[in-house]
Amino acid sequence: FRRRLQPLTPAERVELCEHVYCWEGKVVEILDDGKYWNHAKQKDGQNTGNHPDEAAGDGDGVSSYALRDIAAGEELTDDYSTYAALPWFEQICSEAGAESCTSVGHRF
């Protein structure tokens, strides 16, 4: 990940660090519309998440599903505090002056 950051400007480094997430011990760069999700600041404010029957084996473990009807123009939100923190990635974010999605989630 450090190599990915090297050619970027400081602002681009922050942007990249703040738009990835940790999944199964890896950092995953968000390349699609997932960049437009934000953290739900209240536990009951989340309107997207894993498949409701994920524990029973339904869903793919990665895709987000609407947890309720979402109005046109409503912000898409998830609970970032449920994402695993990777200490080495948190260190890189700190060095870049960025805040990871996971650390944002744990502030609320």
Coordinates of N, CA, C and O in Angstrom, one line a residue:
F1 N 0.8 -1.2 0.0 CA 0.0 0.0 0.0 C 0.9 1.3 0.0 O 0.5 2.2 -0.6
R2 N 2.0 1.2 0.7 CA 2.9 2.4 0.7 C 3.4 2.7 -0.7 O 3.5 3.8 -1.1
R3 N 3.6 1.6 -1.5 CA 4.1 1.9 -2.9 C 2.9 2.6 -3.7 O 3.2 3.4 -4.6
R4 N 1.7 2.2 -3.4 CA 0.6 2.8 -4.1 C 0.5 4.3 -3.8 O 0.1 5.1 -4.6
L5 N 0.9 4.7 -2.6 CA 0.8 6.1 -2.1 C 1.9 6.9 -2.6 O 1.8 8.1 -2.8
Q6 N 3.1 6.3 -2.9 CA 4.3 7.1 -3.2 C 4.1 8.1 -4.3 O 4.5 9.3 -4.1
P7 N 3.6 7.8 -5.4 CA 3.5 8.9 -6.5 C 2.4 9.9 -6.3 O 2.4 10.9 -7.1
L8 N 1.6 9.8 -5.3 CA 0.5 10.7 -5.1 C 0.8 11.9 -4.3 O 1.8 11.9 -3.5
T9 N 0.1 13.0 -4.6 CA 0.2 14.2 -3.8 C -0.3 14.0 -2.4 O -1.0 13.0 -2.2
P10 N 0.0 14.8 -1.4 CA -0.5 14.6 -0.1 C -2.0 14.6 -0.1 O -2.6 13.7 0.6
A11 N -2.7 15.4 -0.8 CA -4.2 15.4 -0.9 C -4.7 14.1 -1.4 O -5.7 13.5 -1.0
E12 N -4.0 13.6 -2.5 CA -4.4 12.3 -3.1 C -4.2 11.2 -2.1 O -5.0 10.2 -2.1
R13 N -3.2 11.2 -1.3 CA -2.9 10.2 -0.3 C -4.0 10.1 0.7 O -4.5 9.0 1.1
V14 N -4.4 11.3 1.2 CA -5.5 11.4 2.2 C -6.8 10.8 1.5 O -7.5 10.0 2.1
E15 N -7.1 11.2 0.3 CA -8.3 10.7 -0.4 C -8.3 9.2 -0.5 O -9.3 8.6 -0.2
L16 N -7.2 8.6 -0.9 CA -7.1 7.2 -1.0 C -7.2 6.5 0.3 O -8.0 5.6 0.4
C17 N -6.5 7.0 1.3 CA -6.6 6.3 2.6 C -8.0 6.4 3.2 O -8.4 5.4 3.9
E18 N -8.7 7.4 2.9 CA -10.0 7.6 3.5 C -11.1 6.9 2.7 O -12.3 6.9 3.1
H19 N -10.7 6.3 1.6 CA -11.7 5.6 0.7 C -11.4 4.1 0.4 O -11.5 3.6 -0.7
V20 N -10.8 3.5 1.4 CA -10.6 2.0 1.4 C -11.1 1.5 2.7 O -11.4 2.2 3.6
Y21 N -11.3 0.2 2.7 CA -11.7 -0.5 3.9 C -10.9 -1.8 4.1 O -10.3 -2.3 3.2
C22 N -11.0 -2.3 5.3 CA -10.2 -3.5 5.7 C -11.2 -4.7 5.6 O -12.3 -4.6 6.2
W23 N -10.8 -5.7 4.9 CA -11.6 -6.9 4.8 C -10.7 -8.2 4.8 O -9.8 -8.3 4.0
E24 N -11.0 -9.0 5.8 CA -10.2 -10.3 5.9 C -8.7 -10.0 5.9 O -8.0 -10.7 5.2
G25 N -8.3 -9.0 6.6 CA -6.8 -8.8 6.8 C -6.2 -8.0 5.6 O -5.0 -7.8 5.6
K26 N -7.0 -7.6 4.7 CA -6.5 -6.8 3.5 C -7.1 -5.5 3.4 O -8.2 -5.3 3.9
V27 N -6.4 -4.6 2.8 CA -7.0 -3.2 2.5 C -7.6 -3.3 1.1 O -6.9 -3.7 0.1
V28 N -8.8 -2.9 1.0 CA -9.6 -3.0 -0.3 C -9.9 -1.6 -0.8 O -10.5 -0.8 -0.1
E29 N -9.4 -1.2 -2.0 CA -9.6 0.1 -2.6 C -11.0 0.1 -3.2 O -11.4 -0.8 -3.9
I30 N -11.8 1.1 -2.9 CA -13.1 1.2 -3.5 C -13.0 1.9 -4.8 O -12.7 3.1 -4.8
L31 N -13.4 1.3 -5.9 CA -13.3 1.8 -7.2 C -14.6 2.2 -7.8 O -14.6 2.7 -8.9
D32 N -15.7 1.9 -7.2 CA -17.0 2.2 -7.8 C -17.8 3.1 -7.0 O -17.3 3.9 -6.2
D33 N -19.1 3.0 -7.1 CA -20.0 3.9 -6.3 C -19.9 3.7 -4.8 O -20.5 4.6 -4.1
G34 N -19.3 2.7 -4.3 CA -19.1 2.6 -2.9 C -18.4 3.7 -2.2 O -18.5 3.9 -1.0
K35 N -17.7 4.6 -3.0 CA -17.1 5.8 -2.5 C -18.1 6.7 -1.9 O -17.7 7.6 -1.2
Y36 N -19.3 6.6 -2.3 CA -20.3 7.6 -1.9 C -21.1 7.1 -0.6 O -22.0 7.8 -0.2
W37 N -20.7 6.0 0.0 CA -21.2 5.6 1.3 C -20.6 6.5 2.4 O -19.4 6.8 2.3
N38 N -21.3 6.7 3.5 CA -20.8 7.4 4.6 C -21.1 6.6 5.9 O -22.0 5.7 5.9
H39 N -20.5 7.0 7.0 CA -20.7 6.4 8.3 C -22.0 6.8 8.9 O -22.2 8.0 8.9
A40 N -22.8 5.9 9.4 CA -24.0 6.3 10.1 C -23.6 6.7 11.5 O -23.0 5.9 12.2
K41 N -23.9 7.9 11.9 CA -23.4 8.4 13.2 C -24.2 7.9 14.3 O -23.8 8.1 15.5
Q42 N -25.4 7.3 14.1 CA -26.1 6.7 15.2 C -26.3 5.2 14.8 O -26.4 4.9 13.6
K43 N -26.3 4.4 15.8 CA -26.4 2.9 15.5 C -27.7 2.6 14.7 O -27.7 1.7 13.8
D44 N -28.8 3.3 14.9 CA -30.0 3.0 14.2 C -30.1 3.8 12.9 O -31.1 3.8 12.2
G45 N -29.1 4.6 12.6 CA -29.1 5.4 11.4 C -28.6 4.7 10.1 O -28.7 5.2 9.0
Q46 N -28.0 3.5 10.3 CA -27.5 2.8 9.2 C -28.6 2.3 8.3 O -29.6 1.7 8.7
N47 N -28.5 2.5 6.9 CA -29.6 2.1 6.0 C -29.1 1.0 5.1 O -29.9 0.5 4.2
T48 N -27.8 0.7 5.1 CA -27.3 -0.4 4.3 C -26.5 -1.4 5.2 O -26.0 -1.0 6.2
G49 N -26.2 -2.6 4.7 CA -25.4 -3.5 5.5 C -25.4 -4.8 4.8 O -25.7 -5.0 3.6
N50 N -24.9 -5.8 5.5 CA -24.8 -7.2 4.9 C -26.2 -7.8 4.7 O -27.2 -7.3 5.3
H51 N -26.3 -8.8 3.9 CA -27.6 -9.5 3.6 C -28.2 -9.9 5.0 O -27.5 -10.4 5.9
P52 N -29.5 -9.6 5.2 CA -30.1 -10.0 6.4 C -29.9 -11.4 6.9 O -29.9 -11.7 8.1
D53 N -29.7 -12.3 6.0 CA -29.5 -13.7 6.3 C -28.1 -14.2 6.1 O -27.8 -15.3 5.8
E54 N -27.1 -13.3 6.2 CA -25.7 -13.6 6.0 C -25.3 -14.7 6.9 O -24.5 -15.6 6.4
A55 N -25.7 -14.7 8.1 CA -25.3 -15.8 9.1 C -25.7 -17.2 8.6 O -25.1 -18.2 8.9
A56 N -26.8 -17.2 7.8 CA -27.4 -18.5 7.4 C -26.7 -18.9 6.0 O -27.1 -19.9 5.4
G57 N -25.8 -18.1 5.5 CA -25.1 -18.4 4.3 C -25.6 -17.7 3.1 O -25.1 -17.9 2.0
D58 N -26.6 -16.8 3.2 CA -27.1 -16.0 2.1 C -26.2 -14.8 1.9 O -25.6 -14.3 2.9
G59 N -26.2 -14.2 0.8 CA -25.4 -13.0 0.5 C -24.0 -13.5 0.2 O -23.6 -14.7 0.2
D60 N -23.1 -12.5 -0.2 CA -21.8 -12.9 -0.5 C -20.7 -12.3 0.4 O -19.5 -12.5 0.2
G61 N -21.2 -11.7 1.5 CA -20.2 -11.2 2.5 C -19.6 -9.9 2.1 O -18.9 -9.3 2.9
V62 N -19.8 -9.4 0.9 CA -19.1 -8.2 0.5 C -20.2 -7.1 0.1 O -20.0 -5.9 0.4
S63 N -21.2 -7.5 -0.6 CA -22.2 -6.6 -1.2 C -23.0 -6.0 -0.1 O -23.3 -6.6 1.0
S64 N -23.4 -4.7 -0.3 CA -24.3 -4.0 0.7 C -25.7 -4.2 0.2 O -26.0 -4.2 -1.0
Y65 N -26.6 -4.3 1.1 CA -28.1 -4.4 0.9 C -28.8 -3.3 1.6 O -28.4 -2.9 2.7
A66 N -29.9 -2.9 1.1 CA -30.8 -1.9 1.8 C -31.4 -2.6 3.0 O -31.9 -3.7 2.8
L67 N -31.3 -2.0 4.2 CA -31.9 -2.6 5.4 C -33.3 -2.1 5.6 O -34.0 -2.6 6.4
R68 N -33.6 -1.1 4.8 CA -35.0 -0.5 4.8 C -35.2 0.3 3.5 O -34.2 0.4 2.8
D69 N -36.3 0.8 3.3 CA -36.5 1.6 2.1 C -35.7 2.9 2.2 O -35.6 3.5 3.3
I70 N -35.0 3.2 1.1 CA -34.2 4.4 1.1 C -34.8 5.4 0.1 O -35.0 5.1 -1.0
A71 N -35.0 6.6 0.6 CA -35.6 7.6 -0.2 C -34.7 8.1 -1.3 O -33.5 8.1 -1.1
A72 N -35.2 8.6 -2.4 CA -34.4 9.2 -3.4 C -33.7 10.4 -2.9 O -34.2 11.2 -2.1
G73 N -32.4 10.4 -3.1 CA -31.5 11.5 -2.6 C -31.0 11.3 -1.2 O -30.2 12.1 -0.7
E74 N -31.5 10.3 -0.5 CA -31.0 10.0 0.9 C -29.6 9.5 0.8 O -29.2 8.7 0.0
E75 N -28.8 9.9 1.8 CA -27.4 9.5 1.9 C -27.4 8.0 2.2 O -28.2 7.5 3.0
L76 N -26.5 7.2 1.6 CA -26.3 5.8 1.9 C -25.3 5.7 3.1 O -24.2 6.3 3.1
T77 N -25.7 5.0 4.1 CA -24.8 4.9 5.3 C -24.6 3.4 5.7 O -25.4 2.5 5.5
D78 N -23.4 3.2 6.4 CA -23.1 1.9 6.9 C -22.4 2.1 8.3 O -22.1 3.3 8.6
D79 N -22.3 1.1 9.0 CA -21.6 1.2 10.4 C -20.2 0.8 10.2 O -19.9 -0.4 10.3
Y80 N -19.3 1.8 10.1 CA -17.9 1.5 9.9 C -17.2 0.9 11.1 O -16.1 0.3 11.0
S81 N -17.8 1.0 12.3 CA -17.2 0.5 13.5 C -17.2 -1.0 13.5 O -16.5 -1.7 14.2
T82 N -17.9 -1.7 12.5 CA -17.9 -3.1 12.5 C -16.8 -3.7 11.6 O -16.6 -4.8 11.5
Y83 N -16.1 -2.8 10.9 CA -15.0 -3.2 10.1 C -13.7 -3.4 11.0 O -13.5 -2.7 11.9
A84 N -12.9 -4.4 10.6 CA -11.7 -4.7 11.3 C -10.7 -3.6 11.2 O -10.6 -3.0 10.1
A85 N -10.0 -3.3 12.2 CA -8.9 -2.4 12.1 C -7.6 -3.1 11.9 O -7.3 -4.2 12.5
L86 N -6.7 -2.6 11.0 CA -5.4 -3.2 10.8 C -4.4 -2.2 11.3 O -4.3 -1.1 10.7
P87 N -3.6 -2.5 12.3 CA -2.7 -1.6 12.9 C -1.7 -1.0 11.9 O -1.5 0.3 11.9
W88 N -1.2 -1.8 11.0 CA -0.3 -1.2 10.0 C -0.9 -0.2 9.1 O -0.3 0.8 8.7
F89 N -2.2 -0.4 8.7 CA -2.9 0.5 7.9 C -3.3 1.8 8.7 O -3.2 2.9 8.1
E90 N -3.7 1.6 9.9 CA -3.9 2.8 10.8 C -2.7 3.7 10.9 O -2.8 4.9 10.8
Q91 N -1.5 3.1 10.9 CA -0.3 3.8 11.0 C 0.0 4.6 9.7 O 0.4 5.8 9.7
I92 N -0.2 3.9 8.6 CA -0.1 4.6 7.3 C -1.0 5.8 7.2 O -0.7 6.9 6.7
C93 N -2.3 5.6 7.6 CA -3.3 6.7 7.5 C -2.8 7.9 8.4 O -2.9 9.0 8.0
S94 N -2.3 7.6 9.6 CA -1.8 8.6 10.5 C -0.7 9.4 9.8 O -0.6 10.6 9.9
E95 N 0.3 8.7 9.2 CA 1.4 9.3 8.6 C 1.0 10.2 7.4 O 1.6 11.2 7.1
A96 N -0.1 9.8 6.8 CA -0.6 10.6 5.6 C -1.5 11.7 6.0 O -2.0 12.5 5.2
G97 N -1.9 11.8 7.3 CA -2.8 12.8 7.8 C -4.2 12.5 7.5 O -5.1 13.3 7.4
A98 N -4.5 11.2 7.3 CA -5.8 10.7 7.0 C -6.4 9.9 8.2 O -5.8 9.6 9.1
E99 N -7.7 9.7 8.1 CA -8.4 8.9 9.1 C -9.2 7.8 8.4 O -10.0 8.0 7.5
S100 N -8.9 6.6 8.8 CA -9.5 5.4 8.2 C -11.0 5.3 8.5 O -11.4 5.9 9.5
C101 N -11.7 4.6 7.6 CA -13.1 4.4 7.9 C -13.4 3.8 9.2 O -14.3 4.2 9.9
T102 N -12.5 2.8 9.6 CA -12.7 2.1 10.9 C -12.5 3.1 12.0 O -13.3 3.1 13.0
S103 N -11.5 4.0 12.0 CA -11.3 4.9 13.1 C -12.5 5.9 13.2 O -12.9 6.3 14.2
V104 N -13.0 6.3 12.0 CA -14.2 7.2 12.0 C -15.3 6.5 12.7 O -16.0 7.1 13.5
G105 N -15.6 5.2 12.4 CA -16.7 4.5 13.0 C -16.6 4.4 14.5 O -17.6 4.4 15.2
H106 N -15.4 4.3 15.0 CA -15.2 4.1 16.4 C -15.3 5.4 17.2 O -15.4 5.4 18.4
R107 N -15.4 6.6 16.5 CA -15.5 7.8 17.2 C -17.0 8.0 17.6 O -17.3 8.9 18.5
F108 N -17.9 7.3 17.0 CA -19.3 7.6 17.3 C -19.9 6.4 18.2 O -19.5 5.4 18.2

